[in-house]
Tab-separated table of N, CA and C in Angstrom:
chain	number	residue	atom	x	y	z
A	190	MET	N	22.646	2.371	8.753
A	190	MET	CA	22.761	2.533	7.356
A	190	MET	C	21.263	3.012	6.952
A	191	LYS	N	20.198	2.204	7.531
A	191	LYS	CA	18.934	2.712	7.151
A	191	LYS	C	18.681	4.297	7.590
A	192	THR	N	19.205	4.734	8.398
A	192	THR	CA	18.901	5.965	8.797
A	192	THR	C	19.256	6.944	7.742
A	193	ILE	N	20.691	6.816	7.505
A	193	ILE	CA	21.177	7.652	6.533
A	193	ILE	C	20.513	7.450	5.085
A	194	LEU	N	19.953	6.312	4.655
A	194	LEU	CA	19.076	6.253	3.588
A	194	LEU	C	17.608	6.742	3.666
A	195	LEU	N	17.324	6.966	4.891
A	195	LEU	CA	16.052	7.459	5.228
A	195	LEU	C	16.066	8.974	4.868
A	196	LEU	N	17.249	9.572	5.528
A	196	LEU	CA	17.528	10.798	5.460
A	196	LEU	C	17.738	11.528	4.012
A	197	ALA	N	18.541	10.646	3.229
A	197	ALA	CA	18.791	10.984	2.025
A	197	ALA	C	17.536	11.015	1.264
A	198	ALA	N	16.843	10.110	1.313
A	198	ALA	CA	15.408	9.807	0.452
A	198	ALA	C	14.641	11.000	0.809
A	199	THR	N	14.478	11.556	2.161
A	199	THR	CA	13.532	12.417	2.612
A	199	THR	C	14.044	13.886	2.018
A	200	VAL	N	15.167	14.177	1.962
A	200	VAL	CA	15.876	15.494	1.302
A	200	VAL	C	15.514	15.383	-0.168
A	201	ALA	N	16.049	14.189	-0.939
A	201	ALA	CA	16.072	13.984	-2.236
A	201	ALA	C	14.571	14.084	-3.055
A	202	PHE	N	13.720	13.325	-2.365
A	202	PHE	CA	12.548	12.974	-3.190
A	202	PHE	C	11.401	13.664	-2.252
A	203	GLY	N	11.651	13.922	-0.920
A	203	GLY	CA	10.217	14.514	-0.098
A	203	GLY	C	9.240	13.625	0.086
A	204	THR	N	9.470	12.310	-0.078
A	204	THR	CA	8.369	11.310	0.019
A	204	THR	C	8.855	10.723	1.445
A	205	GLY	N	9.706	10.990	2.098
A	205	GLY	CA	9.972	10.517	3.389
A	205	GLY	C	10.400	8.816	3.363
A	206	VAL	N	9.568	8.443	4.657
A	206	VAL	CA	9.971	6.974	5.049
A	206	VAL	C	9.511	6.058	3.666
A	207	ALA	N	8.708	6.375	3.026
A	207	ALA	CA	8.059	5.572	1.820
A	207	ALA	C	9.061	5.187	1.024
A	208	LEU	N	9.874	6.008	0.554
A	208	LEU	CA	10.832	5.757	-0.391
A	208	LEU	C	12.048	5.056	0.213
A	209	ALA	N	12.495	5.434	1.223
A	209	ALA	CA	13.699	5.046	1.928
A	209	ALA	C	13.530	3.735	2.096
A	210	ALA	N	12.254	3.161	2.640
A	210	ALA	CA	12.183	1.895	3.009
A	210	ALA	C	11.808	0.949	1.822
A	211	SER	N	11.488	1.304	0.820
A	211	SER	CA	10.948	0.588	-0.328
A	211	SER	C	12.129	-0.381	-0.764
A	212	GLY	N	13.356	0.407	-1.116
A	212	GLY	CA	14.467	-0.431	-1.664
A	212	GLY	C	14.445	-0.632	-3.141
A	213	ASP	N	13.416	-0.635	-3.828
A	213	ASP	CA	13.294	-0.767	-5.262
A	213	ASP	C	12.893	0.234	-6.211
A	214	PRO	N	13.743	0.513	-7.398
A	214	PRO	CA	13.548	1.701	-7.963
A	214	PRO	C	11.977	1.946	-8.545
A	215	GLU	N	11.509	0.832	-9.001
A	215	GLU	CA	10.053	0.828	-9.491
A	215	GLU	C	9.147	1.265	-8.587
A	216	ARG	N	9.268	0.637	-7.247
A	216	ARG	CA	8.419	0.979	-6.130
A	216	ARG	C	8.574	2.581	-5.759
A	217	ALA	N	9.909	3.248	-5.853
A	217	ALA	CA	9.871	4.593	-5.651
A	217	ALA	C	9.434	5.495	-6.668
A	218	ARG	N	9.364	5.022	-8.015
A	218	ARG	CA	8.764	5.619	-9.256
A	218	ARG	C	7.320	5.772	-8.918
A	219	ILE	N	6.667	4.598	-8.443
A	219	ILE	CA	5.156	4.452	-8.102
A	219	ILE	C	4.736	5.621	-6.963
A	220	LEU	N	5.608	5.574	-5.996
A	220	LEU	CA	5.428	6.357	-5.066
A	220	LEU	C	5.671	7.985	-5.403
A	221	ASP	N	6.563	8.102	-6.193
A	221	ASP	CA	7.086	9.604	-6.595
A	221	ASP	C	5.497	10.120	-7.471
A	222	GLY	N	5.057	9.062	-8.282
A	222	GLY	CA	4.052	9.650	-9.248
A	222	GLY	C	2.598	9.717	-8.140
A	223	TYR	N	2.382	9.150	-7.118
A	223	TYR	CA	1.256	9.297	-6.105
A	223	TYR	C	1.684	10.671	-5.518
A	224	ALA	N	2.952	11.030	-5.093
A	224	ALA	CA	3.332	12.017	-4.456
A	224	ALA	C	2.843	13.452	-5.371
A	225	ALA	N	3.315	13.236	-6.713
A	225	ALA	CA	2.877	14.296	-7.660
A	225	ALA	C	1.458	14.415	-7.671
A	226	GLN	N	0.932	13.400	-7.694
A	226	GLN	CA	-0.754	13.575	-7.775
A	226	GLN	C	-1.227	14.287	-6.421
A	227	ALA	N	-1.029	13.801	-5.385
A	227	ALA	CA	-1.306	14.242	-3.930
A	227	ALA	C	-0.882	15.766	-3.756
A	228	LYS	N	0.120	16.280	-4.360
A	228	LYS	CA	0.633	17.646	-4.110
A	228	LYS	C	-0.352	18.381	-4.509
A	229	ALA	N	-1.215	18.131	-5.332
A	229	ALA	CA	-2.285	19.009	-5.895
A	229	ALA	C	-3.235	19.554	-4.869
A	230	SER	N	-3.239	18.780	-3.710
A	230	SER	CA	-4.036	19.193	-2.647
A	230	SER	C	-3.404	19.450	-1.268
A	231	ASP	N	-3.435	19.100	-0.269
A	231	ASP	CA	-2.671	19.514	0.964
A	231	ASP	C	-1.950	18.499	1.412
A	232	PHE	N	-1.068	17.783	0.664
A	232	PHE	CA	-0.016	17.084	0.660
A	232	PHE	C	1.381	17.579	1.317
A	233	THR	N	1.579	16.627	2.586
A	233	THR	CA	2.836	17.190	3.277
A	233	THR	C	3.558	15.805	3.258
A	234	GLY	N	3.363	14.810	2.752
A	234	GLY	CA	4.441	13.538	2.812
A	234	GLY	C	3.323	12.475	3.119
A	235	PHE	N	3.803	10.964	2.653
A	235	PHE	CA	3.186	9.991	3.004
A	235	PHE	C	3.518	9.540	4.438
A	236	SER	N	2.322	8.744	5.173
A	236	SER	CA	2.337	8.553	6.439
A	236	SER	C	2.196	6.966	6.544
A	237	ALA	N	3.110	6.347	7.216
A	237	ALA	CA	2.936	4.910	7.470
A	237	ALA	C	1.759	4.595	8.600
A	238	GLU	N	1.735	5.705	9.295
A	238	GLU	CA	0.350	5.353	10.486
A	238	GLU	C	-0.856	5.423	9.789
A	239	ARG	N	-1.211	6.240	8.810
A	239	ARG	CA	-2.263	6.637	7.894
A	239	ARG	C	-2.611	5.372	7.099
A	240	GLY	N	-1.522	4.716	6.688
A	240	GLY	CA	-1.459	3.431	5.626
A	240	GLY	C	-1.791	2.386	6.733
A	241	ARG	N	-1.226	2.144	7.951
A	241	ARG	CA	-1.843	1.303	8.864
A	241	ARG	C	-3.088	1.245	9.068
A	242	SER	N	-3.456	2.511	9.258
A	242	SER	CA	-5.186	2.660	9.499
A	242	SER	C	-5.878	2.159	8.445
A	243	LEU	N	-5.333	2.604	7.062
A	243	LEU	CA	-6.019	2.120	5.759
A	243	LEU	C	-5.999	0.476	5.751
A	244	TYR	N	-5.080	-0.076	5.936
A	244	TYR	CA	-4.839	-1.393	5.835
A	244	TYR	C	-5.756	-2.300	6.972
A	245	LEU	N	-5.820	-1.768	8.255
A	245	LEU	CA	-6.379	-2.547	9.042
A	245	LEU	C	-7.828	-2.325	9.432
A	246	GLY	N	-8.311	-0.930	8.992
A	246	GLY	CA	-9.541	-0.700	8.954
A	246	GLY	C	-10.204	-0.536	10.389
A	247	PRO	N	-11.481	-0.821	10.646
A	247	PRO	CA	-12.544	-1.353	9.631
A	247	PRO	C	-13.125	-0.158	8.880
A	248	HIS	N	-13.523	-0.356	7.769
A	248	HIS	CA	-14.228	0.686	6.966
A	248	HIS	C	-15.723	0.273	6.674
A	249	ALA	N	-16.507	1.275	6.377
A	249	ALA	CA	-17.906	1.134	6.052
A	249	ALA	C	-18.192	1.611	4.605
A	250	GLY	N	-19.082	0.981	3.865
A	250	GLY	CA	-19.372	1.410	2.527
A	250	GLY	C	-18.814	0.736	1.526
A	251	GLY	N	-17.890	-0.314	1.993
A	251	GLY	CA	-17.393	-1.055	0.838
A	251	GLY	C	-18.378	-2.073	-0.016
A	252	LYS	N	-18.108	-2.366	-1.372
A	252	LYS	CA	-18.931	-3.035	-2.109
A	252	LYS	C	-19.208	-4.466	-1.464
A	253	VAL	N	-18.210	-5.102	-0.992
A	253	VAL	CA	-18.312	-6.319	-0.385
A	253	VAL	C	-18.303	-6.228	1.327
A	254	ALA	N	-19.491	-6.670	1.643
A	254	ALA	CA	-19.369	-6.510	3.205
A	254	ALA	C	-18.683	-7.545	4.122
A	255	ASP	N	-18.205	-8.402	3.433
A	255	ASP	CA	-17.399	-9.512	4.045
A	255	ASP	C	-15.950	-8.975	4.053
A	256	THR	N	-15.587	-7.599	3.567
A	256	THR	CA	-14.140	-7.087	3.514
A	256	THR	C	-14.138	-5.740	4.054
A	257	PRO	N	-14.438	-5.454	5.280
A	257	PRO	CA	-14.460	-4.109	5.849
A	257	PRO	C	-12.657	-3.567	6.060
A	258	ALA	N	-11.997	-4.372	5.470
A	258	ALA	CA	-10.552	-4.020	5.703
A	258	ALA	C	-9.717	-4.759	4.801
A	259	CYS	N	-8.609	-4.254	4.557
A	259	CYS	CA	-7.557	-5.052	3.517
A	259	CYS	C	-7.201	-6.194	4.369
A	260	ALA	N	-7.071	-6.121	5.595
A	260	ALA	CA	-6.540	-7.156	6.462
A	260	ALA	C	-7.791	-8.416	6.467
A	261	SER	N	-8.821	-8.092	6.152
A	261	SER	CA	-10.011	-9.215	5.899
A	261	SER	C	-9.450	-10.376	5.127
A	262	CYS	N	-8.721	-10.028	3.965
A	262	CYS	CA	-8.203	-10.952	3.067
A	262	CYS	C	-6.832	-11.263	3.494
A	263	HIS	N	-5.833	-10.090	3.793
A	263	HIS	CA	-4.428	-10.387	3.743
A	263	HIS	C	-3.946	-10.462	5.227
A	264	THR	N	-4.600	-10.674	6.051
A	264	THR	CA	-4.341	-10.813	7.533
A	264	THR	C	-3.855	-9.659	8.279
A	265	ARG	N	-4.298	-9.607	9.590
A	265	ARG	CA	-3.770	-8.296	10.340
A	265	ARG	C	-2.234	-8.370	10.379
A	266	ASP	N	-1.436	-9.309	10.173
A	266	ASP	CA	-0.155	-9.185	10.154
A	266	ASP	C	0.422	-9.424	8.504
A	267	PRO	N	0.938	-8.061	8.043
A	267	PRO	CA	0.961	-8.252	6.493
A	267	PRO	C	2.100	-9.147	6.126
A	268	VAL	N	2.943	-9.725	6.867
A	268	VAL	CA	4.000	-10.819	6.629
A	268	VAL	C	3.580	-12.004	6.401
A	269	GLY	N	2.012	-12.155	6.612
A	269	GLY	CA	1.577	-13.702	6.749
A	269	GLY	C	0.872	-13.683	5.461
A	270	THR	N	0.717	-15.087	4.941
A	270	THR	CA	-0.202	-15.394	3.806
A	270	THR	C	-1.501	-14.948	3.798
A	271	GLY	N	-2.199	-14.281	3.138
A	271	GLY	CA	-3.580	-14.192	3.209
A	271	GLY	C	-4.354	-15.063	2.480
A	272	ARG	N	-5.843	-15.186	2.520
A	272	ARG	CA	-6.634	-16.006	2.050
A	272	ARG	C	-7.916	-15.132	1.466
A	273	HIS	N	-8.126	-15.333	0.000
A	273	HIS	CA	-9.129	-14.719	-0.701
A	273	HIS	C	-10.583	-14.902	0.184
A	274	TYR	N	-11.184	-14.082	0.368
A	274	TYR	CA	-12.520	-14.219	1.387
A	274	TYR	C	-13.430	-14.958	0.465
A	275	LYS	N	-13.385	-15.104	-0.830
A	275	LYS	CA	-14.625	-15.809	-1.502
A	275	LYS	C	-14.035	-16.968	-2.253
A	276	THR	N	-12.889	-17.032	-2.689
A	276	THR	CA	-12.384	-18.315	-3.360
A	276	THR	C	-11.654	-19.085	-2.503
A	277	GLY	N	-10.908	-18.441	-1.462
A	277	GLY	CA	-10.284	-19.345	-0.739
A	277	GLY	C	-8.667	-19.639	-1.009
A	278	ARG	N	-8.292	-18.977	-2.210
A	278	ARG	CA	-7.063	-19.114	-2.457
A	278	ARG	C	-6.030	-18.279	-1.777
A	279	ASP	N	-4.866	-18.852	-1.576
A	279	ASP	CA	-3.894	-17.877	-0.937
A	279	ASP	C	-3.448	-16.695	-1.655
A	280	ILE	N	-3.078	-15.658	-0.893
A	280	ILE	CA	-2.810	-14.513	-1.318
A	280	ILE	C	-1.234	-14.363	-0.792
A	281	LEU	N	-0.334	-13.684	-1.640
A	281	LEU	CA	1.017	-13.601	-1.118
A	281	LEU	C	1.149	-12.576	-0.249
A	282	PRO	N	2.027	-12.576	0.858
A	282	PRO	CA	2.135	-11.636	1.993
A	282	PRO	C	2.220	-10.037	1.218
A	283	MET	N	1.516	-9.121	1.957
A	283	MET	CA	1.616	-7.633	1.506
A	283	MET	C	2.925	-7.017	1.886
A	284	ALA	N	3.458	-7.370	2.890
A	284	ALA	CA	4.783	-6.885	3.490
A	284	ALA	C	5.816	-6.967	2.553
A	285	VAL	N	6.546	-5.799	2.115
A	285	VAL	CA	7.658	-5.661	1.284
A	285	VAL	C	8.604	-6.898	1.568
A	286	SER	N	8.884	-6.735	2.973
A	286	SER	CA	9.907	-7.824	3.582
A	286	SER	C	9.806	-9.177	3.188
A	287	ALA	N	8.555	-9.563	3.229
A	287	ALA	CA	8.096	-10.887	2.993
A	287	ALA	C	7.933	-11.223	1.599
A	288	ASN	N	7.813	-10.273	0.675
A	288	ASN	CA	7.391	-10.124	-0.771
A	288	ASN	C	7.901	-8.970	-1.444
A	289	PRO	N	9.354	-9.185	-1.759
A	289	PRO	CA	10.074	-8.014	-2.256
A	289	PRO	C	9.496	-7.444	-3.792
A	290	LYS	N	8.690	-8.354	-4.220
A	290	LYS	CA	8.247	-7.889	-5.550
A	290	LYS	C	6.915	-7.072	-5.581
A	291	ARG	N	6.356	-6.975	-4.334
A	291	ARG	CA	5.018	-6.105	-3.968
A	291	ARG	C	5.201	-4.545	-4.304
A	292	PHE	N	4.466	-4.266	-5.192
A	292	PHE	CA	4.433	-2.680	-5.527
A	292	PHE	C	5.755	-2.366	-6.395
A	293	THR	N	5.910	-3.299	-7.321
A	293	THR	CA	7.190	-2.855	-8.236
A	293	THR	C	6.663	-2.533	-9.595
A	294	ASP	N	5.383	-3.341	-9.991
A	294	ASP	CA	4.677	-3.168	-11.301
A	294	ASP	C	3.835	-2.226	-11.264
A	295	PRO	N	3.841	-0.968	-11.862
A	295	PRO	CA	2.846	0.039	-11.756
A	295	PRO	C	1.470	-0.465	-12.302
A	296	ALA	N	1.309	-1.058	-13.455
A	296	ALA	CA	0.028	-1.425	-13.938
A	296	ALA	C	-0.553	-2.348	-12.858
A	297	GLU	N	0.092	-3.208	-12.346
A	297	GLU	CA	-0.254	-4.218	-11.332
A	297	GLU	C	-0.701	-3.514	-10.152
A	298	VAL	N	0.082	-2.519	-9.508
A	298	VAL	CA	-0.369	-1.990	-8.481
A	298	VAL	C	-1.617	-1.099	-8.569
A	299	GLU	N	-1.790	-0.388	-9.909
A	299	GLU	CA	-3.232	0.377	-10.260
A	299	GLU	C	-4.435	-0.602	-10.359
A	300	LYS	N	-3.984	-1.628	-10.925
A	300	LYS	CA	-5.114	-2.591	-11.135
A	300	LYS	C	-5.720	-3.075	-9.709
A	301	ARG	N	-4.779	-3.532	-8.859
A	301	ARG	CA	-5.223	-3.881	-7.656
A	301	ARG	C	-6.059	-2.830	-6.672
A	302	PHE	N	-5.437	-1.528	-6.793
A	302	PHE	CA	-6.316	-0.487	-5.986
A	302	PHE	C	-7.376	-0.091	-6.619
A	303	GLU	N	-7.548	-0.234	-7.935
A	303	GLU	CA	-8.748	-0.053	-8.854
A	303	GLU	C	-9.840	-0.999	-8.119
A	304	ARG	N	-9.684	-2.145	-7.990
A	304	ARG	CA	-10.453	-3.233	-7.630
A	304	ARG	C	-10.664	-3.137	-6.304
A	305	ASP	N	-9.708	-3.162	-5.374
A	305	ASP	CA	-9.855	-3.466	-3.889
A	305	ASP	C	-10.197	-2.354	-3.150
A	306	CYS	N	-9.843	-1.030	-3.627
A	306	CYS	CA	-10.542	0.276	-2.704
A	306	CYS	C	-11.917	0.248	-2.990
A	307	VAL	N	-12.510	-0.049	-4.128
A	307	VAL	CA	-13.873	-0.023	-4.243
A	307	VAL	C	-14.646	-1.200	-3.300
A	308	ASN	N	-13.915	-2.300	-3.247
A	308	ASN	CA	-14.412	-3.418	-2.334
A	308	ASN	C	-14.269	-2.989	-0.996
A	309	VAL	N	-13.446	-2.444	-0.555
A	309	VAL	CA	-13.353	-2.221	0.803
A	309	VAL	C	-13.803	-0.686	1.415
A	310	LEU	N	-13.506	0.183	0.581
A	310	LEU	CA	-13.859	1.830	0.825
A	310	LEU	C	-15.393	2.094	0.273
A	311	GLY	N	-15.628	1.369	-0.977
A	311	GLY	CA	-16.785	2.012	-1.576
A	311	GLY	C	-16.575	2.943	-2.658
A	312	ARG	N	-15.201	3.208	-2.925
A	312	ARG	CA	-14.678	4.247	-3.714
A	312	ARG	C	-13.370	4.001	-3.997
A	313	ALA	N	-12.911	5.024	-4.897
A	313	ALA	CA	-11.500	4.892	-5.364
A	313	ALA	C	-10.630	5.364	-4.338
A	314	CYS	N	-9.553	5.000	-4.092
A	314	CYS	CA	-8.369	5.390	-3.289
A	314	CYS	C	-7.849	6.682	-3.724
A	315	THR	N	-7.576	7.578	-2.905
A	315	THR	CA	-6.775	8.836	-3.383
A	315	THR	C	-5.196	8.467	-3.583
A	316	ALA	N	-4.587	9.295	-4.205
A	316	ALA	CA	-3.089	9.238	-4.413
A	316	ALA	C	-2.375	9.007	-3.152
A	317	ARG	N	-2.873	9.968	-2.307
A	317	ARG	CA	-2.453	9.837	-0.886
A	317	ARG	C	-2.618	8.532	-0.106
A	318	GLU	N	-3.644	8.271	-0.175
A	318	GLU	CA	-4.009	6.966	0.377
A	318	GLU	C	-3.243	5.844	-0.108
A	319	LYS	N	-3.210	5.899	-1.446
A	319	LYS	CA	-2.186	4.908	-2.187
A	319	LYS	C	-0.753	4.912	-1.569
A	320	GLY	N	-0.199	6.078	-1.570
A	320	GLY	CA	1.174	6.148	-1.226
A	320	GLY	C	1.355	5.859	0.485
A	321	ASP	N	0.415	6.262	1.390
A	321	ASP	CA	0.270	5.807	2.822
A	321	ASP	C	0.212	4.448	2.826
A	322	PHE	N	-0.524	3.536	1.953
A	322	PHE	CA	-0.417	2.327	2.044
A	322	PHE	C	0.790	1.608	1.739
A	323	ILE	N	1.378	1.947	0.654
A	323	ILE	CA	2.613	1.285	0.280
A	323	ILE	C	3.674	1.585	1.178
A	324	THR	N	3.872	2.950	1.877
A	324	THR	CA	4.512	3.454	2.843
A	324	THR	C	4.575	2.487	4.019
A	325	PHE	N	3.263	2.302	4.500
A	325	PHE	CA	3.038	1.405	5.548
A	325	PHE	C	3.605	0.003	5.343
A	326	LEU	N	3.433	-0.674	4.145
A	326	LEU	CA	3.749	-1.915	3.928
A	326	LEU	C	5.295	-2.245	3.413
A	327	SER	N	5.749	-0.986	2.918
A	327	SER	CA	7.125	-1.049	2.631
A	327	SER	C	8.036	-1.208	3.872
A	328	ASN	N	7.279	-0.862	5.077
A	328	ASN	CA	8.200	-0.799	6.567
A	328	ASN	C	7.965	-1.962	7.205
A	329	GLN	N	7.008	-2.988	6.569
A	329	GLN	CA	6.686	-4.059	7.477
A	329	GLN	C	7.601	-5.387	7.004
């Protein structure tokens, strides 16, 4: 059944695995928006593998030296509960399978990317990176 959904999503939307795995119309709209932005460059589709690399890092240049990767706070296993590096408070899992509401509120998604990309990468994330990231976590 997942294979049929994946094929249909690839043909219908051109965003491949990301949309098929998302299962939520709001998440699909967010990914479609990032795909439209990314198509202005050399976009050929989102990649779960690139999203995995973005999630696991390590990256240099981030605003916060204690967070060279998203996994610094969110754990290497995205289905696990993370812990904020500074406050110690729990962070809900990043994986859509463990947290189905993840990546369904466009304003919240953008708010988190705006803050966290600067902290981890030292710059804003591109639309392709955002789509790759969501694609990876939609498949976890």
